[in-house]
Coordinates of C-alpha atoms in Angstrom, one line a residue:
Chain A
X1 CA 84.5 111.7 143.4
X2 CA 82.3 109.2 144.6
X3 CA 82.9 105.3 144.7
X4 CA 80.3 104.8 141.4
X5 CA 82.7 107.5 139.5
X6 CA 85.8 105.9 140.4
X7 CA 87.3 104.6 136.9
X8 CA 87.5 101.1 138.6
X9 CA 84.3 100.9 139.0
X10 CA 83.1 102.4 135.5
X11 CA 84.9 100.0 133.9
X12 CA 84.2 96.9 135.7
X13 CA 80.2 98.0 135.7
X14 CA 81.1 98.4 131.7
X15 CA 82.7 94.9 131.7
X16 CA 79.8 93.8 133.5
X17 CA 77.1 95.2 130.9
X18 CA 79.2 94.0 127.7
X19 CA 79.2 90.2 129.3
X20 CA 75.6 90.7 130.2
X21 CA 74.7 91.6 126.5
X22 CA 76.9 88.8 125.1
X23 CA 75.1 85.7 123.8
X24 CA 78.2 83.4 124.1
X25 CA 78.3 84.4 128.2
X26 CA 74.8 82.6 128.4
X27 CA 75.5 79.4 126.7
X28 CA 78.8 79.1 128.7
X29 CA 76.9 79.7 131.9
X30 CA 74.3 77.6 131.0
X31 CA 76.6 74.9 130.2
X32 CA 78.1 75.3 133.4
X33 CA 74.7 75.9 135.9
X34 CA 73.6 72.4 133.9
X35 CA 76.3 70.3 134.6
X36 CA 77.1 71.9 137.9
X37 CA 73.5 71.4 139.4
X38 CA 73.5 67.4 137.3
X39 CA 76.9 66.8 139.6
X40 CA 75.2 68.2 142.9
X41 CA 71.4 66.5 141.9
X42 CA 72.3 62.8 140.7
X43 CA 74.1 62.3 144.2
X44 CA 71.5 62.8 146.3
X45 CA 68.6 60.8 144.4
X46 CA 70.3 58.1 143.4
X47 CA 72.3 57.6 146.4
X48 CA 70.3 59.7 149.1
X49 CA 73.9 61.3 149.6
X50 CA 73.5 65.6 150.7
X51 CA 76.7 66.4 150.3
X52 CA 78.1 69.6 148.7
X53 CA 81.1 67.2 148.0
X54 CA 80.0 66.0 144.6
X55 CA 79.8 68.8 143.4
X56 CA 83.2 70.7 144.7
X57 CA 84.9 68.4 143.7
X58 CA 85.0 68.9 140.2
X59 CA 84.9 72.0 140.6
X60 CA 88.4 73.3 139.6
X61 CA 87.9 70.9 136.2
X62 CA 85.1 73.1 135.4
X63 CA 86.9 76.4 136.1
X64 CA 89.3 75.6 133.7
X65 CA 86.8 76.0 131.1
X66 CA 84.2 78.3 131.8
X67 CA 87.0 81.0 133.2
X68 CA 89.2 81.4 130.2
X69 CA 85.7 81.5 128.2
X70 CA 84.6 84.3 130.0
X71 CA 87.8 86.5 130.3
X72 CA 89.5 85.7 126.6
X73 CA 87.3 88.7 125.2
X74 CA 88.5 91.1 127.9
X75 CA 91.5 92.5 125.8
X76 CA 91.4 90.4 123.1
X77 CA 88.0 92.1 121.8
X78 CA 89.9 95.6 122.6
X79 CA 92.6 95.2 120.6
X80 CA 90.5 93.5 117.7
X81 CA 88.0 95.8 117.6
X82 CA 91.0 98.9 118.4
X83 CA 88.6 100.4 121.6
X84 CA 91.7 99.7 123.7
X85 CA 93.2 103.1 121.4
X86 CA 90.3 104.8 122.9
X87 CA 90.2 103.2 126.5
X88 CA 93.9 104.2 126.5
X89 CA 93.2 107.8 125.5
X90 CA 91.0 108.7 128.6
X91 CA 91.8 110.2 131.5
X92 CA 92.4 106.5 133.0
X93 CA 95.3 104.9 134.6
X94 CA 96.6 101.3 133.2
X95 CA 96.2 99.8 136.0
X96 CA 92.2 100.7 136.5
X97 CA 91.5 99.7 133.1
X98 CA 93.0 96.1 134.1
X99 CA 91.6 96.2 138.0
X100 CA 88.4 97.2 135.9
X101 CA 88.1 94.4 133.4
X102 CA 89.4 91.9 136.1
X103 CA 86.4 92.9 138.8
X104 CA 84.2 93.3 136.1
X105 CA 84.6 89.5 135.0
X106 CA 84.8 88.7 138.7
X107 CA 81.4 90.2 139.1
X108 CA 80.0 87.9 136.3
X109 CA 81.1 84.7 137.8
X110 CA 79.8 86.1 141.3
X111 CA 76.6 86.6 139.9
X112 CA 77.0 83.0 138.3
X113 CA 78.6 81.0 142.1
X114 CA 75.3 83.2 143.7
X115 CA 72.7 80.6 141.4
X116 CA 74.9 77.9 142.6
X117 CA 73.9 79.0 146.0
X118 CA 70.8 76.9 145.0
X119 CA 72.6 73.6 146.3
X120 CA 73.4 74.2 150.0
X121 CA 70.2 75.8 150.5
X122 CA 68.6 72.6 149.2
X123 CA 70.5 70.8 151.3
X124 CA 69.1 73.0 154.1
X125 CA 66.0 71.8 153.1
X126 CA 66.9 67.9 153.5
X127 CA 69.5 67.6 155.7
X128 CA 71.9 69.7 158.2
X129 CA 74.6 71.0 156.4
X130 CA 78.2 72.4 158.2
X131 CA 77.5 76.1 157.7
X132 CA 81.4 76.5 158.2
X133 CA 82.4 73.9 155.4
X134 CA 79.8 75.6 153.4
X135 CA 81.6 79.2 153.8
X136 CA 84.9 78.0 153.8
X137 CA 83.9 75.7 150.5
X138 CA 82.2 79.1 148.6
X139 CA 85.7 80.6 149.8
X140 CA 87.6 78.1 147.9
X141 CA 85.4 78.5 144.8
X142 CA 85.5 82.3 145.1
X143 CA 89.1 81.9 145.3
X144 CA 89.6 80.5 142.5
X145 CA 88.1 81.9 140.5
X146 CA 89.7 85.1 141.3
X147 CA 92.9 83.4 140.7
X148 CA 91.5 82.0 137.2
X149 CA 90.1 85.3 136.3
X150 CA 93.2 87.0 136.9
X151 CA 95.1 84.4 134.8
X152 CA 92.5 85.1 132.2
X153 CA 92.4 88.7 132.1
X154 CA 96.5 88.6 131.7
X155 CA 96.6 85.7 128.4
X156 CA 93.2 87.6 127.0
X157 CA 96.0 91.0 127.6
X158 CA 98.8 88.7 125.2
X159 CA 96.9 88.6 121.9
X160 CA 94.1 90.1 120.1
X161 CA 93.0 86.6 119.3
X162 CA 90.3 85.2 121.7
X163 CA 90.7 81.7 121.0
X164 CA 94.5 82.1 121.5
X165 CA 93.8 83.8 124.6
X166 CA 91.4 81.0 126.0
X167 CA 94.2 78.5 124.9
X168 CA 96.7 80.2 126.5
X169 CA 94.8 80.8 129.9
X170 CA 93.5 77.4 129.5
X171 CA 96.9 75.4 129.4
X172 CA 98.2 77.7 132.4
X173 CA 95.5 76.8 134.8
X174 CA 95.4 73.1 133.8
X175 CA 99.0 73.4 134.4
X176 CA 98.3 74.5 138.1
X177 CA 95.7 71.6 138.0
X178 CA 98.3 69.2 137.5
X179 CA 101.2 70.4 138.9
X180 CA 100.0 68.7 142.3
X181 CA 100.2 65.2 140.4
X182 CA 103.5 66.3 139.2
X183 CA 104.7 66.6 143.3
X184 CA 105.0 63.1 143.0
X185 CA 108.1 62.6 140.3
X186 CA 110.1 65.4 142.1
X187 CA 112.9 65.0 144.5
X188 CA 110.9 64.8 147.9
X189 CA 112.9 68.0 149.3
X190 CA 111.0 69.5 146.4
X191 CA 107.7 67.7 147.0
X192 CA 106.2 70.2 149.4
X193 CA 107.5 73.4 147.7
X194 CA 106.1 72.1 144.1
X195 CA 102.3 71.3 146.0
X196 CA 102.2 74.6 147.1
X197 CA 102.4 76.0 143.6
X198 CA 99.4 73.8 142.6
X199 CA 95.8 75.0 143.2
X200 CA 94.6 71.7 144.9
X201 CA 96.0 71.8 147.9
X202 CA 94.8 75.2 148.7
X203 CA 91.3 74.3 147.1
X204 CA 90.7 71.2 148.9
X205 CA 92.1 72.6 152.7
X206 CA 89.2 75.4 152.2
X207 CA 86.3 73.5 150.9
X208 CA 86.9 70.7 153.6
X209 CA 86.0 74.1 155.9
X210 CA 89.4 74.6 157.0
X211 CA 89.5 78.2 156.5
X212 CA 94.0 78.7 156.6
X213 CA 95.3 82.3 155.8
X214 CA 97.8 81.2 153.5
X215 CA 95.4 79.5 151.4
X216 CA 93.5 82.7 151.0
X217 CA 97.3 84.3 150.6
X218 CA 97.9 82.1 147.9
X219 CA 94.8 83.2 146.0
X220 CA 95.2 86.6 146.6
X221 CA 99.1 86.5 145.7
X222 CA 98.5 84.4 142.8
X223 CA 95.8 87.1 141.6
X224 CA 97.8 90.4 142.1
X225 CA 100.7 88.3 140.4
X226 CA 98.8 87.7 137.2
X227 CA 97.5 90.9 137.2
X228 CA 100.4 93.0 137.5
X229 CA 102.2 90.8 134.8
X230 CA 98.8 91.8 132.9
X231 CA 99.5 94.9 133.5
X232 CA 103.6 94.8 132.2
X233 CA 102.1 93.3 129.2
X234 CA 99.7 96.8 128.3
X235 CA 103.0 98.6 129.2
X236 CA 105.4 96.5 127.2
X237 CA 102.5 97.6 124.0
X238 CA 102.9 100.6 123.7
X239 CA 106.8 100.6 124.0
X240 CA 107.2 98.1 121.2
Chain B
X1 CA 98.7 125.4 122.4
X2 CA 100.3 122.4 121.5
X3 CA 104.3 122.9 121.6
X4 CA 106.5 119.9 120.0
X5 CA 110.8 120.2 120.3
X6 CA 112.9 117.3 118.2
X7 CA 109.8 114.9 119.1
X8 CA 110.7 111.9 117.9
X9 CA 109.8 107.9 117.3
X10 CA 112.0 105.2 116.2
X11 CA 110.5 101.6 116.0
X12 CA 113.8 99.6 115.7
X13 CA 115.3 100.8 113.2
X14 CA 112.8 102.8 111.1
X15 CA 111.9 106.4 112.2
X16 CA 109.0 106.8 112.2
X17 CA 108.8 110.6 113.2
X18 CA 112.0 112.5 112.9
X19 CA 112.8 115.2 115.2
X20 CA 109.7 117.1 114.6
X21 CA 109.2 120.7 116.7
X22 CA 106.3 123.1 116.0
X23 CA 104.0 125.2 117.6
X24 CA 100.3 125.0 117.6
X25 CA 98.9 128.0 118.8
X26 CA 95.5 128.5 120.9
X27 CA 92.2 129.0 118.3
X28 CA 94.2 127.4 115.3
X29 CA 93.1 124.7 113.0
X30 CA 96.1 123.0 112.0
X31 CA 96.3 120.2 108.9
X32 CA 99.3 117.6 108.9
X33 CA 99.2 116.5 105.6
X34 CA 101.4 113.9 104.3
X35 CA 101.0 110.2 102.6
X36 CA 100.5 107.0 104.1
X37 CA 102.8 106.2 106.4
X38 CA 104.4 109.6 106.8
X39 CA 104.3 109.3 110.4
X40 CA 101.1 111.5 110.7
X41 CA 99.3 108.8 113.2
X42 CA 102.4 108.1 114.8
X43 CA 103.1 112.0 115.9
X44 CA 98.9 112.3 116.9
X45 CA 99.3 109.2 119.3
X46 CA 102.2 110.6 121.0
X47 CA 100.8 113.7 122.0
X48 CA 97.3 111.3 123.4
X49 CA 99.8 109.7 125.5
X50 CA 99.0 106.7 123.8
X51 CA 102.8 105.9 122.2
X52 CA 105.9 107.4 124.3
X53 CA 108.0 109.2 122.5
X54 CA 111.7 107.8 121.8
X55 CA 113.2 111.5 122.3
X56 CA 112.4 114.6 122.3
X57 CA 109.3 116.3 124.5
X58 CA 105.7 117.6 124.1
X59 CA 103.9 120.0 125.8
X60 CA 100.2 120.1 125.3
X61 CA 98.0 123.1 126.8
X62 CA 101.2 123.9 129.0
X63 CA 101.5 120.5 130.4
X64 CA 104.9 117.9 129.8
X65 CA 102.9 114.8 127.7
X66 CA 105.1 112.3 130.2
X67 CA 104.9 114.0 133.1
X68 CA 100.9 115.1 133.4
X69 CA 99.5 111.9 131.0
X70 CA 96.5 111.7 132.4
X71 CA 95.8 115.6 132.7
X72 CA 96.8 115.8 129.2
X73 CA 94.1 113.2 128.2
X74 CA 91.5 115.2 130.2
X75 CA 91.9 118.1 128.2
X76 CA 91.9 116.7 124.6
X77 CA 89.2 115.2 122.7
X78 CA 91.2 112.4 120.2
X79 CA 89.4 110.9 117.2
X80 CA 91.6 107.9 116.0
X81 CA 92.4 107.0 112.2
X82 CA 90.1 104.1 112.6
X83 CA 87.6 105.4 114.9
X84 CA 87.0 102.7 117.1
X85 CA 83.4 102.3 118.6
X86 CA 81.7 99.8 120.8
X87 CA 79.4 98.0 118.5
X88 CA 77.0 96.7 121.2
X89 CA 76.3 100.2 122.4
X90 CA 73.6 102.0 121.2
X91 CA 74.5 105.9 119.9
X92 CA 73.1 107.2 123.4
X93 CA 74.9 104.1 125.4
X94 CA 78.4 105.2 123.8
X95 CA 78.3 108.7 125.0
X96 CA 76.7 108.3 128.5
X97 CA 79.9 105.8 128.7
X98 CA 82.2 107.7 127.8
X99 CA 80.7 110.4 129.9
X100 CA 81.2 108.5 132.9
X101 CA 84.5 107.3 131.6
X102 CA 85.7 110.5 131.2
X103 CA 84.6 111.3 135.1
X104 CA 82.4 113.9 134.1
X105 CA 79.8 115.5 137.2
X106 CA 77.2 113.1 136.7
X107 CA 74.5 116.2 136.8
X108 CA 76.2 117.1 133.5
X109 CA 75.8 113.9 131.4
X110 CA 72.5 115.1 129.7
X111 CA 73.0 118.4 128.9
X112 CA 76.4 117.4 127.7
X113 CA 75.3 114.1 126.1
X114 CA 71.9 116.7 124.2
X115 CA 74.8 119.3 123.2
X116 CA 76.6 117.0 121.3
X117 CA 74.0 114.9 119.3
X118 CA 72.8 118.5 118.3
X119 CA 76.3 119.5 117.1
X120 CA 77.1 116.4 115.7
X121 CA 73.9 115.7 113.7
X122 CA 73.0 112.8 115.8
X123 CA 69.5 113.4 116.8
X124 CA 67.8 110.9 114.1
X125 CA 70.1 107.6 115.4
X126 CA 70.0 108.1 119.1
X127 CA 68.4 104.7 119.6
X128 CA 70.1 103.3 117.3
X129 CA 73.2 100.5 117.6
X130 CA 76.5 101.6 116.7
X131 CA 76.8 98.2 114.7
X132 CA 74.1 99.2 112.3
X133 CA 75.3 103.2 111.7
X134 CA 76.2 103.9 108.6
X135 CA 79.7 105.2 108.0
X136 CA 79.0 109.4 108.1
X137 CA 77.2 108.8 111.4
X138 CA 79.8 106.4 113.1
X139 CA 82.2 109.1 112.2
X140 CA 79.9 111.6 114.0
X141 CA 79.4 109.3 116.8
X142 CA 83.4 109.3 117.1
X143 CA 83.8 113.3 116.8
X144 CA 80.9 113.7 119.4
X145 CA 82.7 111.2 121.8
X146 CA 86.0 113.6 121.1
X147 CA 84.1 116.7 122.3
X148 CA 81.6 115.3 124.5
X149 CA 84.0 117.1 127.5
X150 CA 84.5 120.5 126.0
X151 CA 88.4 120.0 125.0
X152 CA 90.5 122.7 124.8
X153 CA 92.4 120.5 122.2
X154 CA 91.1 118.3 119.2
X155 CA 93.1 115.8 117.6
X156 CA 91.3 114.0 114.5
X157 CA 93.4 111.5 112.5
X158 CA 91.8 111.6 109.3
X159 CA 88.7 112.5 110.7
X160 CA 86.8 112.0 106.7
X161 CA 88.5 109.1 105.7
X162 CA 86.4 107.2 104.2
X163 CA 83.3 108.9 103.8
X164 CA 81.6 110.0 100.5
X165 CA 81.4 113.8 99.6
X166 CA 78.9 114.7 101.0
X167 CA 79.5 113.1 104.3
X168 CA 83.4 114.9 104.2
X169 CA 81.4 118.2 103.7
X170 CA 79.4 117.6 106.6
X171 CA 82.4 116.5 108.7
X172 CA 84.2 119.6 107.4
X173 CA 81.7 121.2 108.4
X174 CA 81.1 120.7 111.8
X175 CA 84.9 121.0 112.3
X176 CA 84.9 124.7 111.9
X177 CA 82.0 125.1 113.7
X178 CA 84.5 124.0 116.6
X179 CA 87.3 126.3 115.2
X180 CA 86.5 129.2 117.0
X181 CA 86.4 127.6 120.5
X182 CA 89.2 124.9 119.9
X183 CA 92.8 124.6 119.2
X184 CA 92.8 121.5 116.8
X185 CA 95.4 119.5 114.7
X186 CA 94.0 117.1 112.3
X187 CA 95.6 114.9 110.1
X188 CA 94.9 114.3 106.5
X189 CA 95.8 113.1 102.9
X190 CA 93.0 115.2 101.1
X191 CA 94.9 118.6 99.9
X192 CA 91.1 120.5 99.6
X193 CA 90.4 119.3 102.9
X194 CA 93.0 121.3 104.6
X195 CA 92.9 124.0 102.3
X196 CA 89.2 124.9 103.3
X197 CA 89.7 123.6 106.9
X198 CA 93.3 124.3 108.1
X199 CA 94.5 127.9 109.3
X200 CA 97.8 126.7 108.6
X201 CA 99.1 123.1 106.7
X202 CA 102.3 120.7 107.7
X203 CA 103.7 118.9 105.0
X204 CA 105.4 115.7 106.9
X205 CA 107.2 113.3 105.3
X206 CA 109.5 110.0 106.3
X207 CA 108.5 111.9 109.7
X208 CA 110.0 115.0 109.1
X209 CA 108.1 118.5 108.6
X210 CA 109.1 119.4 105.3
X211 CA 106.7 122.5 104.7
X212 CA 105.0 124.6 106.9
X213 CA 102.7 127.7 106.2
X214 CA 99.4 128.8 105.5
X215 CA 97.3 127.5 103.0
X216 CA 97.7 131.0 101.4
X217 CA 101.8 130.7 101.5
X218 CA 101.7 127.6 99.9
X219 CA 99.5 128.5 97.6
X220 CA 101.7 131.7 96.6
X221 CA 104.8 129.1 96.6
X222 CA 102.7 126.8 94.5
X223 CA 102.1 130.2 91.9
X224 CA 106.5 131.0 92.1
X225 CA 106.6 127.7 90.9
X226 CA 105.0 128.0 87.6
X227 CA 106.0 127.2 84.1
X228 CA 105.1 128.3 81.0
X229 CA 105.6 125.3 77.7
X230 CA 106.5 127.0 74.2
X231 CA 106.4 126.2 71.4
X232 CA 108.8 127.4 68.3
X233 CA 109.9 127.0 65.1
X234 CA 113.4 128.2 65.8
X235 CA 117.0 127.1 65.8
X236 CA 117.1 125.0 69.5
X237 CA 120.5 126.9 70.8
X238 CA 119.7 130.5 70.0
X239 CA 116.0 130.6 70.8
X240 CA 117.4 128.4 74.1
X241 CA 119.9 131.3 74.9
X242 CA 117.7 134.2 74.3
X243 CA 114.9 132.7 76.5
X244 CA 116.8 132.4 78.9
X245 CA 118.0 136.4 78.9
X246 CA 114.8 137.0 79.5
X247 CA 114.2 139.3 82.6
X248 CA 111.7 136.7 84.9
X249 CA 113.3 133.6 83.4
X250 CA 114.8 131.2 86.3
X251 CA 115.5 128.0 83.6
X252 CA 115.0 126.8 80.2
X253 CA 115.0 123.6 79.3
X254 CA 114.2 122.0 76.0
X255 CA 111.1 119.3 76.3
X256 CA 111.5 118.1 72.7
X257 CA 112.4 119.4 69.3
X258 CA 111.4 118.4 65.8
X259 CA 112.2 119.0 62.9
X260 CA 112.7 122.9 62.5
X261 CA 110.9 123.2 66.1
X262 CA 111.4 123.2 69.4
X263 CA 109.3 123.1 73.0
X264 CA 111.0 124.6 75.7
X265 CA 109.7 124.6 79.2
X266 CA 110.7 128.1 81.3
X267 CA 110.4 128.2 84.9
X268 CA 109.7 131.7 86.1
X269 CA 111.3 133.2 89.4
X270 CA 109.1 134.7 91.6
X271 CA 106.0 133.4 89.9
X272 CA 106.7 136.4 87.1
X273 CA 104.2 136.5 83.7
X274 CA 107.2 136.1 81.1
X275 CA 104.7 135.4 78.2
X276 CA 104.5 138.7 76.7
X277 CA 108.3 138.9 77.0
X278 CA 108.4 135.2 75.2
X279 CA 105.9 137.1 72.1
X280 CA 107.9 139.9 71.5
X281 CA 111.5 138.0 71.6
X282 CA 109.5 135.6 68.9
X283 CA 108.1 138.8 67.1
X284 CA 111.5 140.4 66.8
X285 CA 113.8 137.3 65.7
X286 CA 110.6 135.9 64.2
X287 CA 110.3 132.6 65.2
X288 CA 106.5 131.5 64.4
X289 CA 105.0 130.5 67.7
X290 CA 103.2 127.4 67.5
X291 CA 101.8 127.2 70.9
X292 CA 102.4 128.4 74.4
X293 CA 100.5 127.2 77.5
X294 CA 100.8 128.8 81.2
X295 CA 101.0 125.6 83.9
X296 CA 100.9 126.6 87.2
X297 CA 102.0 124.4 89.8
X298 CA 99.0 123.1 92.2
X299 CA 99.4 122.8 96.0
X300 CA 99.1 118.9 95.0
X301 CA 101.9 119.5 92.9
X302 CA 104.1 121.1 95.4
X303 CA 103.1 118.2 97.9
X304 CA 103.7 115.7 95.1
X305 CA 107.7 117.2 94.8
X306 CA 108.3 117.5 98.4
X307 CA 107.2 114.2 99.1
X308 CA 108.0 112.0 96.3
X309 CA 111.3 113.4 95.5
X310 CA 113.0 113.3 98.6
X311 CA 115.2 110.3 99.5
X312 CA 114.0 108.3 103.0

């Protein structure tokens, strides 16, 4: 069986067309190419700034929305609609139906980082940019957004309510967001242990161009954890 | 063939199938009749791997449901009760998807995908979305996705719910132009519908099989069980106990009496003719007879008592 056969890749090509054909997708990308390219564009007229830094930084804010809105139909449409009956019925394993969904809506934001590519090239154009905090800043973004996508795919798993499902994936990155603010109130043997947990550590290390094997651990750890505990929830279904 | 032993599914406390074991031979077209909630769905979604079962195991086409899931799936083609289809897909869209989900050999897509739209009646909505078919064709859609991969096994939960007359001809229809290659088990609460469909019909009930035979035997049990209402103008006791000395007669039982008459209802053993019997008994003492009707006992009937009667 060739790769294109492969169940994984079926699905997440499926994935892939269903987003493509979905109206909602475009608004929410639009949304987010529009005030993405307004963060990185108003700093460098107004203040001759070229910088990628204006426009990483808020970065992880915008995840927070535009990843839950692209993953919370993943399952949730499924088990509206009842196709996950029939996606369960073919010759598939669980865990390619959720490795499917979860590179199918990691495709889709690929395809979306890929227009942000715009920006550094533009600052090629004015200016000479640090190819290495460039690569090790689209690291960071690509990171997490695997992470988010994975934490999407898993609440969008939990309900067959997509609003529920953005909700919930919503308030569990934000709280990953925050948790770094939160270092601050713990007991300081905790301190360290606590920012770890939190994405902003990780996500500022990389797009500074410090490119550090745990923080790409802790993207890929945080991923397969969310997507295994996706893939107890399909299991726990069909016992209950 | 499709082999069940004490399959069964609890959800909490409430069984939901009951220790069911049959046999499904290779060729046969078998009906599950039963009412809502019998466990009919519950039973067809074990043996699709989609629910485990509590106890009990399943083989389907020699292979242990838990053991060889996914080589179980590959060899049946599954319609679910609510037949659920990607709305954004167009007709031709939903079968080369499942096509590819299914693994097929790519270089067999479009014979496969032109087999089936033939089969299924499909040829006028190819183009079509699946959001704007009409009910009859989104139940074709679903029965050409279930045999898009040339099953051995077909399992169709309700597969004409829903649909108008004519459309449940159709879809009756095309199911035994599939009988003679398939083995398939189909669920259903429409008695005519497996009665002109099903080489054989399971009566389930509170998840138990409670009849099993061919239409034919069910038909004949339906015929044992048939009564005959008379009417006389006769002394209740003594017409009571001479009716039911009658050779053929299984029970009398008075429905009603007034003023000098009387209706009895007699239940006949072995579905024997006792009417002439009844005339001459009435000739000889001579007890006018006011009326006399033959009521035979339908194969709704008989799945009325079995499954109405019984305690859960």
């Amino acid at each position: 069986m060739s790769f294109r056969q492969k169940p994984i890749f079926v699905l997440a090509h499926k994935e892939l067309f269903t987003l493509f054909n979905s109206p909602a997708t475009y608004i929410v990308c639009v949304l987010f190419l529009v005030t993405s390219g307004w963060l990185f564009v108003v700093p460098l007229f107004q203040f001759n700034q070229s910088s990628l830094d204006t426009f990483l930084r808020p970065l992880p804010l915008l995840f927070l929305f535009l990843v839950p809105a692209l993953t919370m139909r993943s399952f949730a449409e499924e088990f509206k609609a009842g196709t996950f009956e029939y996606l369960a019925t073919l010759p598939i394993k669980d865990y390619e139906i959720v490795l499917g969904k979860y590179f199918g809506a990691l495709g889709w934001l690929a395809v979306l980082l890929a227009f942000t590519l715009a920006y550094p090239l533009a600052l090629l154009g004015v200016g000479r940019p640090d190819i290495g905090q460039v690569t090790g800043a689209y690291l960071a973004i690509f990171g997490l957004g695997a992470f988010f996508t994975a934490i999407g795919v898993w609440a969008s798993a939990l309900t067959r309510n997509q609003v529920v499902a953005f909700i919930v994936s919503f308030f569990v990155c934000f709280t990953l967001y925050l948790i770094d603010h939160i270092a601050g109130f713990v007991p300081s043997g905790m301190a360290p242990w606590v920012r770890a947990l939190g994405i902003t550590a990780h996500f500022e290390a990389l797009a500074r161009g410090v490119i550090d094997s745990r923080d790409l651990l802790y993207w890929a750890s945080g991923s397969a954890f969310f997507l295994a505990a996706c893939l107890a929830v399909l299991n726990s279904r069909r016992w209950r | 063939m499709i082999e069940l032993s004490q399959l069964t599914k609890r959800y909490g406390s409430t069984m939901a199938v009951d220790h069911v074991s049959l046999t499904v031979q290779p060729g046969e077209i078998v009906g599950l009749l039963g009412p809502n909630g019998a466990g009919k769905t519950t039973l067809l979604k074990m043996l699709t791997g989609y629910l485990p079962p509590t106890e009990g195991t399943a083989r389907v086409a020699n292979l242990e449901i838990l053991d060889n899931s996914l080589e179980v799936r590959r060899r049946i083609g599954y319609l679910p009760e609510t037949n659920p289809l990607y709305e954004d897909l167009a007709v031709y869209e939903s079968l080369e998807w499942t096509a590819r989900l299914r693994g097929m050999n790519p270089a067999s897509h479009p014979p496969a995908i032109r087999h089936v739209i033939e089969v299924c009646g499909l040829a006028g909505v190819v183009g079509k979305d699946v959001a704007h078919l009409s009910k009859g064709y989104r139940q074709r859609l679903g029965l050409a996705q279930a045999i898009l991969h040339d099953p051995e096994i077909l399992i169709l939960d309700e597969p004409t719910s829903g649909l108008d007359p004519n459309q449940q001809q159709e879809v009756r229809q095309l199911i035994q132009t599939l009988k003679q290659k398939k083995t398939v088990l189909l669920s259903t609460h429409i008695l005519p519908e497996a009665q002109s469909s099903c080489d054989r019909v399971l009566i389930i009930h509170h998840g138990k099989i409670v009849a099993d035979g061919t239409p034919q035997a069910l038909g004949q049990q339906a015929a044992r069980g048939s009564r005959l209402l008379v009417e006389l103008k006769a002394p209740a006791p003594a017409a009571g106990q001479a009716l039911a000395q009658l050779s053929g007669v299984d029970r009398v039982a008075v429905q009603k009496a007034y003023d000098s008459c009387v209706v009895f209802i007699l239940e006949s053993a072995g579905g024997a003719d006792v009417r002439e019997a009844v005339f001459e008994l009435a000739v000889q003492r001579r007890w006018p007879i006011l009326g006399m009707t033959q009521e035979t006992i339908s194969l709704e009937e008989v799945f009325r008592q079995l499954t109405m009667g019984m305690p859960s």
